[in-house]
Amino acid sequence: EVQLVQSGAEVKKAGESLKISCKASGYNFPNYWIGWVRQMPGKGLEWVGIIYPPDSDARYGSSFEGQVTISADKSITTAYLQWSSLQASDTAIYYCARPFMAGGVIVRIDYWGQGTLVTVSS
Amino acid sequence: QSALTQPPSASGSPGQSVTISCTGISSDVGGYSYVSWYQHNPGKAPKLLIYEVSKRPSGVPDRFSASKSGNTASLTVSGLQAEDEADYYCSSNAGSNNLGVFGGGTKLTVL
């Protein structure tokens, strides 16, 4: 059974750094892209970015380029989303997601994590 | 504002059918066959309901069906059940240099 288990809720202050995690199991981790989807309060979903674990090739949504860093550790089948300096506008639920890719594009999301609530106070 | 437009809410009585629309443009919904739909109960992981416009993953009841016409995709839930009450999101590919776009979500209430 494929599982994406995310780290717990975080409460931070603006300017602080943060790294949240997504532990994958039940499949061959290097064979699939893995990524993050943001849901701001009362809003819809938005791709943060995805990463291919074998070579750490990362692609970011246009709103997130230069704002966050996505990484993956193949040895412990875990993906990460990291901020160096949080802003209040980063307050959101972040979902780990395993997309199915075809021809270099995302076709669908087969599996999701349960979400990590990040709250940033100003 | 989300890239794809969904009605914020929809409702129906048990046994009835309800259709949720998802409107984009020619460079996303209208231009590709990679439209998918997700069911989300807050606090839980979202679940894939439909992919490639109208295909159902194994385990998804055939009460869930979907289609696309032009720039608008639609999800129909037939024979509504109380357990169908959830948020529903559509998503579409939007070109090779884009990770894809989502709708704002529709809250389905079973009356």
Tab-separated table of N, CA, C and O in Angstrom, chain A residues 37 39 42-50 59-62 93 95 100-115, chain B residues 1-2 34-36 38 40 42-48 50-52 87 89 91-93 95-105:
chain	number	residue	atom	x	y	z
A	37	VAL	N	1.783	20.423	-2.878
A	37	VAL	CA	0.650	21.231	-3.308
A	37	VAL	C	0.228	22.104	-2.127
A	37	VAL	O	0.126	21.617	-1.001
A	39	GLN	N	-2.480	24.709	-0.178
A	39	GLN	CA	-3.857	25.180	-0.047
A	39	GLN	C	-3.877	26.286	0.989
A	39	GLN	O	-3.815	26.019	2.199
A	42	GLY	N	-9.093	28.898	2.893
A	42	GLY	CA	-10.273	29.227	2.105
A	42	GLY	C	-10.055	29.263	0.611
A	42	GLY	O	-10.937	29.717	-0.127
A	43	LYS	N	-8.912	28.794	0.152
A	43	LYS	CA	-8.583	28.870	-1.263
A	43	LYS	C	-8.432	27.487	-1.883
A	43	LYS	O	-8.532	26.471	-1.203
A	44	GLY	N	-8.198	27.469	-3.187
A	44	GLY	CA	-8.016	26.223	-3.909
A	44	GLY	C	-6.596	25.701	-3.809
A	44	GLY	O	-5.799	26.145	-2.977
A	45	LEU	N	-6.287	24.747	-4.656
A	45	LEU	CA	-4.999	24.074	-4.634
A	45	LEU	C	-4.042	24.688	-5.653
A	45	LEU	O	-4.468	25.225	-6.678
A	46	GLU	N	-2.760	24.565	-5.386
A	46	GLU	CA	-1.743	25.152	-6.266
A	46	GLU	C	-0.464	24.331	-6.151
A	46	GLU	O	-0.006	24.038	-5.035
A	47	TRP	N	0.117	23.978	-7.290
A	47	TRP	CA	1.371	23.240	-7.272
A	47	TRP	C	2.515	24.113	-6.760
A	47	TRP	O	2.762	25.188	-7.291
A	48	VAL	N	3.216	23.615	-5.744
A	48	VAL	CA	4.440	24.264	-5.275
A	48	VAL	C	5.601	23.817	-6.165
A	48	VAL	O	6.369	24.622	-6.686
A	49	GLY	N	5.709	22.507	-6.335
A	49	GLY	CA	6.778	21.967	-7.166
A	49	GLY	C	6.894	20.468	-7.032
A	49	GLY	O	6.227	19.857	-6.197
A	50	ILE	N	7.725	19.895	-7.869
A	50	ILE	CA	7.957	18.450	-7.868
A	50	ILE	C	9.448	18.175	-8.001
A	50	ILE	O	10.209	19.032	-8.459
A	59	ARG	N	11.289	20.998	-10.318
A	59	ARG	CA	10.530	21.970	-11.084
A	59	ARG	C	9.584	22.674	-10.142
A	59	ARG	O	8.924	22.009	-9.329
A	60	TYR	N	9.460	23.988	-10.268
A	60	TYR	CA	8.663	24.782	-9.351
A	60	TYR	C	7.535	25.508	-10.057
A	60	TYR	O	7.654	25.901	-11.224
A	61	GLY	N	6.428	25.691	-9.322
A	61	GLY	CA	5.372	26.539	-9.802
A	61	GLY	C	5.875	27.974	-9.906
A	61	GLY	O	6.779	28.375	-9.166
A	62	SER	N	5.265	28.734	-10.799
A	62	SER	CA	5.768	30.087	-11.066
A	62	SER	C	5.751	30.971	-9.820
A	62	SER	O	6.591	31.867	-9.668
A	93	ILE	N	-2.035	24.922	4.246
A	93	ILE	CA	-1.827	23.477	4.351
A	93	ILE	C	-1.006	23.052	3.140
A	93	ILE	O	-1.326	23.440	2.004
A	95	TYR	N	0.298	19.815	1.029
A	95	TYR	CA	0.082	18.394	0.793
A	95	TYR	C	1.253	17.813	0.005
A	95	TYR	O	1.671	18.390	-1.010
A	100	PHE	N	1.518	11.215	-11.422
A	100	PHE	CA	1.852	10.330	-12.527
A	100	PHE	C	2.182	11.217	-13.705
A	100	PHE	O	1.404	12.097	-14.058
A	101	MET	N	3.370	10.978	-14.283
A	101	MET	CA	3.857	11.828	-15.360
A	101	MET	C	3.786	11.081	-16.689
A	101	MET	O	3.988	9.862	-16.744
A	102	ALA	N	3.524	11.811	-17.747
A	102	ALA	CA	3.575	11.237	-19.093
A	102	ALA	C	4.088	12.314	-20.040
A	102	ALA	O	3.556	13.422	-20.059
A	103	GLY	N	5.116	11.974	-20.772
A	103	GLY	CA	5.665	12.962	-21.703
A	103	GLY	C	6.161	14.220	-21.023
A	103	GLY	O	6.128	15.308	-21.600
A	104	GLY	N	6.591	14.085	-19.785
A	104	GLY	CA	7.131	15.229	-19.060
A	104	GLY	C	6.096	16.136	-18.422
A	104	GLY	O	6.443	17.187	-17.876
A	105	VAL	N	4.817	15.769	-18.506
A	105	VAL	CA	3.784	16.586	-17.872
A	105	VAL	C	3.029	15.761	-16.838
A	105	VAL	O	3.009	14.530	-16.891
A	106	ILE	N	2.418	16.460	-15.906
A	106	ILE	CA	1.651	15.799	-14.853
A	106	ILE	C	0.281	15.421	-15.393
A	106	ILE	O	-0.482	16.274	-15.835
A	107	VAL	N	-0.024	14.134	-15.349
A	107	VAL	CA	-1.299	13.630	-15.854
A	107	VAL	C	-2.348	13.615	-14.750
A	107	VAL	O	-3.506	13.962	-14.968
A	108	ARG	N	-1.935	13.214	-13.576
A	108	ARG	CA	-2.847	13.103	-12.441
A	108	ARG	C	-2.013	12.950	-11.179
A	108	ARG	O	-0.790	12.755	-11.254
A	109	ILE	N	-2.668	13.023	-10.021
A	109	ILE	CA	-2.008	12.754	-8.749
A	109	ILE	C	-2.598	11.460	-8.204
A	109	ILE	O	-3.771	11.414	-7.850
A	110	ASP	N	-1.789	10.443	-8.155
A	110	ASP	CA	-2.281	9.145	-7.704
A	110	ASP	C	-2.391	9.037	-6.185
A	110	ASP	O	-3.263	8.342	-5.664
A	111	TYR	N	-1.477	9.675	-5.488
A	111	TYR	CA	-1.476	9.554	-4.035
A	111	TYR	C	-1.159	10.907	-3.391
A	111	TYR	O	-0.369	11.686	-3.929
A	112	TRP	N	-1.808	11.126	-2.239
A	112	TRP	CA	-1.638	12.357	-1.485
A	112	TRP	C	-1.280	12.024	-0.037
A	112	TRP	O	-1.700	10.989	0.493
A	113	GLY	N	-0.560	12.947	0.591
A	113	GLY	CA	-0.378	12.871	2.031
A	113	GLY	C	-1.558	13.524	2.731
A	113	GLY	O	-2.461	14.065	2.084
A	114	GLN	N	-1.516	13.485	4.062
A	114	GLN	CA	-2.649	13.985	4.846
A	114	GLN	C	-2.600	15.496	5.053
A	114	GLN	O	-3.555	16.092	5.542
A	115	GLY	N	-1.494	16.112	4.665
A	115	GLY	CA	-1.366	17.563	4.789
A	115	GLY	C	-0.613	17.983	6.030
A	115	GLY	O	-0.711	17.334	7.076
B	1	GLN	N	-7.291	34.008	-6.870
B	1	GLN	CA	-8.232	33.446	-7.849
B	1	GLN	C	-7.611	32.228	-8.528
B	1	GLN	O	-6.492	32.278	-9.011
B	2	SER	N	-8.332	31.097	-8.489
B	2	SER	CA	-7.811	29.868	-9.051
B	2	SER	C	-7.834	29.942	-10.571
B	2	SER	O	-8.613	30.662	-11.176
B	34	TYR	N	-5.817	15.791	-20.164
B	34	TYR	CA	-5.357	15.436	-18.826
B	34	TYR	C	-6.130	16.203	-17.756
B	34	TYR	O	-5.538	16.905	-16.929
B	35	VAL	N	-7.450	16.069	-17.768
B	35	VAL	CA	-8.289	16.655	-16.724
B	35	VAL	C	-8.551	15.580	-15.677
B	35	VAL	O	-8.899	14.446	-16.011
B	36	SER	N	-8.367	15.945	-14.420
B	36	SER	CA	-8.612	14.997	-13.335
B	36	SER	C	-9.477	15.654	-12.270
B	36	SER	O	-9.596	16.884	-12.205
B	38	TYR	N	-10.676	15.309	-7.983
B	38	TYR	CA	-10.296	14.790	-6.681
B	38	TYR	C	-11.395	15.056	-5.670
B	38	TYR	O	-12.030	16.109	-5.692
B	40	HIS	N	-12.111	15.477	-1.626
B	40	HIS	CA	-11.345	15.808	-0.433
B	40	HIS	C	-12.248	16.030	0.759
B	40	HIS	O	-13.106	16.916	0.754
B	42	PRO	N	-11.936	17.373	4.374
B	42	PRO	CA	-10.961	18.138	5.158
B	42	PRO	C	-10.379	17.336	6.311
B	42	PRO	O	-11.092	16.611	7.009
B	43	GLY	N	-9.078	17.413	6.425
B	43	GLY	CA	-8.391	16.658	7.459
B	43	GLY	C	-7.870	15.318	6.982
B	43	GLY	O	-7.105	14.654	7.678
B	44	LYS	N	-8.287	14.959	5.782
B	44	LYS	CA	-7.832	13.696	5.196
B	44	LYS	C	-7.081	13.968	3.897
B	44	LYS	O	-7.092	15.082	3.377
B	45	ALA	N	-6.435	12.935	3.379
B	45	ALA	CA	-5.747	13.062	2.101
B	45	ALA	C	-6.765	13.103	0.975
B	45	ALA	O	-7.719	12.313	0.962
B	46	PRO	N	-6.607	14.000	0.010
B	46	PRO	CA	-7.482	13.975	-1.167
B	46	PRO	C	-7.378	12.635	-1.885
B	46	PRO	O	-6.394	11.908	-1.742
B	47	LYS	N	-8.411	12.328	-2.672
B	47	LYS	CA	-8.482	11.044	-3.368
B	47	LYS	C	-8.761	11.278	-4.848
B	47	LYS	O	-9.635	12.070	-5.196
B	48	LEU	N	-8.022	10.572	-5.700
B	48	LEU	CA	-8.245	10.665	-7.141
B	48	LEU	C	-9.559	9.980	-7.510
B	48	LEU	O	-9.758	8.809	-7.209
B	50	ILE	N	-11.236	10.794	-10.878
B	50	ILE	CA	-11.313	10.717	-12.335
B	50	ILE	C	-9.973	11.200	-12.901
B	50	ILE	O	-9.391	12.171	-12.389
B	51	TYR	N	-9.484	10.564	-13.947
B	51	TYR	CA	-8.293	11.042	-14.635
B	51	TYR	C	-8.515	10.956	-16.150
B	51	TYR	O	-9.399	10.234	-16.613
B	52	GLU	N	-7.702	11.688	-16.888
B	52	GLU	CA	-7.817	11.750	-18.355
B	52	GLU	C	-9.267	11.947	-18.776
B	52	GLU	O	-9.823	11.189	-19.587
B	87	ASP	N	-15.413	18.076	-0.502
B	87	ASP	CA	-14.966	19.081	-1.458
B	87	ASP	C	-14.441	18.371	-2.692
B	87	ASP	O	-13.771	17.344	-2.592
B	89	TYR	N	-12.327	18.924	-6.374
B	89	TYR	CA	-11.417	19.786	-7.113
B	89	TYR	C	-11.139	19.205	-8.498
B	89	TYR	O	-10.933	17.993	-8.636
B	91	SER	N	-8.566	19.508	-11.975
B	91	SER	CA	-7.197	19.880	-12.312
B	91	SER	C	-6.966	19.591	-13.779
B	91	SER	O	-7.589	18.701	-14.355
B	92	SER	N	-6.068	20.351	-14.368
B	92	SER	CA	-5.762	20.150	-15.784
B	92	SER	C	-4.295	20.426	-16.049
B	92	SER	O	-3.677	21.270	-15.404
B	93	ASN	N	-3.775	19.712	-16.992
B	93	ASN	CA	-2.472	20.057	-17.533
B	93	ASN	C	-2.584	21.396	-18.255
B	93	ASN	O	-3.663	21.753	-18.748
B	95	GLY	N	0.245	22.652	-20.352
B	95	GLY	CA	1.413	22.835	-21.207
B	95	GLY	C	2.665	22.275	-20.580
B	95	GLY	O	2.731	22.014	-19.376
B	96	SER	N	3.685	22.100	-21.386
B	96	SER	CA	4.900	21.424	-20.936
B	96	SER	C	5.716	22.251	-19.963
B	96	SER	O	6.529	21.724	-19.218
B	97	ASN	N	5.546	23.551	-19.932
B	97	ASN	CA	6.300	24.399	-19.008
B	97	ASN	C	5.493	24.787	-17.779
B	97	ASN	O	5.826	25.740	-17.095
B	98	ASN	N	4.443	24.051	-17.524
B	98	ASN	CA	3.532	24.383	-16.431
B	98	ASN	C	3.226	23.101	-15.663
B	98	ASN	O	3.007	22.062	-16.265
B	99	LEU	N	3.224	23.183	-14.339
B	99	LEU	CA	2.955	21.986	-13.556
B	99	LEU	C	1.485	21.583	-13.591
B	99	LEU	O	1.129	20.484	-13.190
B	100	GLY	N	0.645	22.472	-14.036
B	100	GLY	CA	-0.776	22.174	-14.058
B	100	GLY	C	-1.534	23.134	-13.174
B	100	GLY	O	-0.957	23.834	-12.337
B	101	VAL	N	-2.833	23.176	-13.366
B	101	VAL	CA	-3.683	24.116	-12.630
B	101	VAL	C	-4.842	23.379	-11.977
B	101	VAL	O	-5.254	22.312	-12.432
B	102	PHE	N	-5.345	23.986	-10.912
B	102	PHE	CA	-6.476	23.432	-10.176
B	102	PHE	C	-7.631	24.415	-10.178
B	102	PHE	O	-7.457	25.610	-10.403
B	103	GLY	N	-8.816	23.876	-9.887
B	103	GLY	CA	-9.961	24.723	-9.632
B	103	GLY	C	-9.996	25.132	-8.162
B	103	GLY	O	-9.231	24.616	-7.347
B	104	GLY	N	-10.896	26.038	-7.857
B	104	GLY	CA	-11.013	26.533	-6.493
B	104	GLY	C	-11.743	25.593	-5.551
B	104	GLY	O	-11.769	25.822	-4.346
B	105	GLY	N	-12.347	24.549	-6.119
B	105	GLY	CA	-13.039	23.575	-5.292
B	105	GLY	C	-14.529	23.843	-5.192
B	105	GLY	O	-14.977	24.989	-5.219
